[in-house]
Amino acid sequence: MRPTGRLHLGHLVGALENWVSLQDEYQNYHLIADYHALTTNPDTRGLYENSIELLIDWLAAGLDPARSPMFRQSQIKEHAELHLIFSMLITTARLERNPSLKEQVRDLELNSVVYGHLGYPVLQAADILLYKGDLVPVGEDQIPHVEISREIARRFNSQYAEVFPEPAGKVSKFPRLPGLDGKKMSKSLGNAILLSDGPDEVWARMRTAVTDPLKVRRNDPGRPDICLVFSYHQKFNPGELTEIRAGCESGSLGCVDCKKRCADRISETTAPLRERRAYFEQRRDAVKEILADGERRARGVAQSTMLEVHSAMALG
Ligand code: AMP
């Protein structure tokens, strides 16, 4: 994940919940992608603080640093080195076809793309393959990137020697949570509900959510299947779905009441996370030590993979 601010509900349902459940079954590695953050904004002020905030969100979500190293990309030089090697194994035409890049250019209204942004999936391939990752639990937008990692792994293995697994993407049950305006929920689009938002903030944000445009008055019948708020109910309020659908379709449930119920359920879901966040916020030194320890452990794995890479390439 990029350290671009506090995490939102999309991160929770698209990635974090998946990560927490996978930590019992797999050896996990959690990367704070601080170099990736520079692809859309080269300003490094606040990057360190944002990395700590990200780590606190992870710990609050229930990730266990004793089992899974958590580390910054910039602190392990092998990411940059493997990125360089991989960049010789993929064409620019292939990277230009990447649908996630096109989507970002459109959503962020970028006039031009820096070289490093085009190469984002190549750096990501290095992020994954340095740890010989075979499963990459991500949101739907990242699946084309994982496909590029597979191609690079295959290309390296056939060109030099069998060093890397071909990683597979693993999406969660909610691979793409929409934001309050209907576009993908994203920090940069300002359409997100944050995991750290308290009940008042959640409600204030939820009030702005777009609903069925044909349901203008309270008693007009609505169409839950095209309503954003209903999609949040599906995730955060599964117990009341039948009643909410019936109320919306018959016109007996107005959008304001429906949103209020949804906001309440969301606040309930994130309450334990906020409590744990407060605990770690009081213990920043311990959080920094968790990062330092994760970086030591990840560096050891990355260095040993690079020895294999050098040997496969007969680079001295
Ligand atoms: P990012 O903040 O773009 O670096 O995303 C970090 C991870 O969260 C990636 O696995 C994304 O696919 C996932 N993610 C981000 N936003 C959403 C969303 N709105 N719905 C589902 N997954 C998301």
PDB file of N, CA and C in Angstrom, residues 89-90 94 97 146-156 166-167:
ATOM      1  N   LEU A  89      12.974  -6.495 -19.238  1.00  0.00           N
ATOM      2  CA  LEU A  89      12.261  -7.706 -19.645  1.00  0.00           C
ATOM      3  C   LEU A  89      10.816  -7.435 -20.057  1.00  0.00           C
ATOM      4  N   ILE A  90      10.474  -6.160 -20.243  1.00  0.00           N
ATOM      5  CA  ILE A  90       9.102  -5.823 -20.635  1.00  0.00           C
ATOM      6  C   ILE A  90       9.135  -4.611 -21.560  1.00  0.00           C
ATOM      7  N   ARG A  94       3.704  -2.737 -23.828  1.00  0.00           N
ATOM      8  CA  ARG A  94       2.934  -3.567 -22.887  1.00  0.00           C
ATOM      9  C   ARG A  94       2.476  -2.720 -21.693  1.00  0.00           C
ATOM     10  N   ARG A  97      -0.390  -0.327 -22.333  1.00  0.00           N
ATOM     11  CA  ARG A  97      -1.722  -0.960 -22.444  1.00  0.00           C
ATOM     12  C   ARG A  97      -2.371  -1.206 -21.080  1.00  0.00           C
ATOM     13  N   VAL A 146      -0.658  -7.579 -11.394  1.00  0.00           N
ATOM     14  CA  VAL A 146      -0.177  -8.917 -11.022  1.00  0.00           C
ATOM     15  C   VAL A 146       0.096  -9.728 -12.287  1.00  0.00           C
ATOM     16  N   GLU A 147      -0.737  -9.518 -13.310  1.00  0.00           N
ATOM     17  CA  GLU A 147      -0.522 -10.218 -14.587  1.00  0.00           C
ATOM     18  C   GLU A 147       0.846  -9.827 -15.174  1.00  0.00           C
ATOM     19  N   ILE A 148       1.195  -8.555 -15.043  1.00  0.00           N
ATOM     20  CA  ILE A 148       2.508  -8.108 -15.545  1.00  0.00           C
ATOM     21  C   ILE A 148       3.629  -8.774 -14.737  1.00  0.00           C
ATOM     22  N   SER A 149       3.435  -8.902 -13.421  1.00  0.00           N
ATOM     23  CA  SER A 149       4.438  -9.603 -12.592  1.00  0.00           C
ATOM     24  C   SER A 149       4.627 -11.038 -13.067  1.00  0.00           C
ATOM     25  N   ARG A 150       3.523 -11.685 -13.430  1.00  0.00           N
ATOM     26  CA  ARG A 150       3.619 -13.082 -13.919  1.00  0.00           C
ATOM     27  C   ARG A 150       4.444 -13.135 -15.196  1.00  0.00           C
ATOM     28  N   GLU A 151       4.165 -12.178 -16.084  1.00  0.00           N
ATOM     29  CA  GLU A 151       4.894 -12.175 -17.361  1.00  0.00           C
ATOM     30  C   GLU A 151       6.387 -11.951 -17.135  1.00  0.00           C
ATOM     31  N   ILE A 152       6.696 -11.039 -16.221  1.00  0.00           N
ATOM     32  CA  ILE A 152       8.113 -10.746 -15.951  1.00  0.00           C
ATOM     33  C   ILE A 152       8.795 -11.966 -15.320  1.00  0.00           C
ATOM     34  N   ALA A 153       8.107 -12.623 -14.387  1.00  0.00           N
ATOM     35  CA  ALA A 153       8.689 -13.814 -13.743  1.00  0.00           C
ATOM     36  C   ALA A 153       8.989 -14.883 -14.801  1.00  0.00           C
ATOM     37  N   ARG A 154       8.002 -15.093 -15.676  1.00  0.00           N
ATOM     38  CA  ARG A 154       8.187 -16.103 -16.751  1.00  0.00           C
ATOM     39  C   ARG A 154       9.371 -15.745 -17.632  1.00  0.00           C
ATOM     40  N   ARG A 155       9.427 -14.481 -17.986  1.00  0.00           N
ATOM     41  CA  ARG A 155      10.486 -14.010 -18.889  1.00  0.00           C
ATOM     42  C   ARG A 155      11.861 -14.186 -18.235  1.00  0.00           C
ATOM     43  N   PHE A 156      11.960 -13.804 -16.960  1.00  0.00           N
ATOM     44  CA  PHE A 156      13.245 -13.947 -16.253  1.00  0.00           C
ATOM     45  C   PHE A 156      13.646 -15.425 -16.209  1.00  0.00           C
ATOM     46  N   GLU A 166       5.381 -17.868 -10.293  1.00  0.00           N
ATOM     47  CA  GLU A 166       4.468 -16.961 -11.026  1.00  0.00           C
ATOM     48  C   GLU A 166       3.358 -16.570 -10.068  1.00  0.00           C
ATOM     49  N   PRO A 167       3.353 -15.321  -9.617  1.00  0.00           N
ATOM     50  CA  PRO A 167       2.384 -14.953  -8.582  1.00  0.00           C
ATOM     51  C   PRO A 167       0.952 -14.872  -9.125  1.00  0.00           C
TER      52      PRO A 167
END
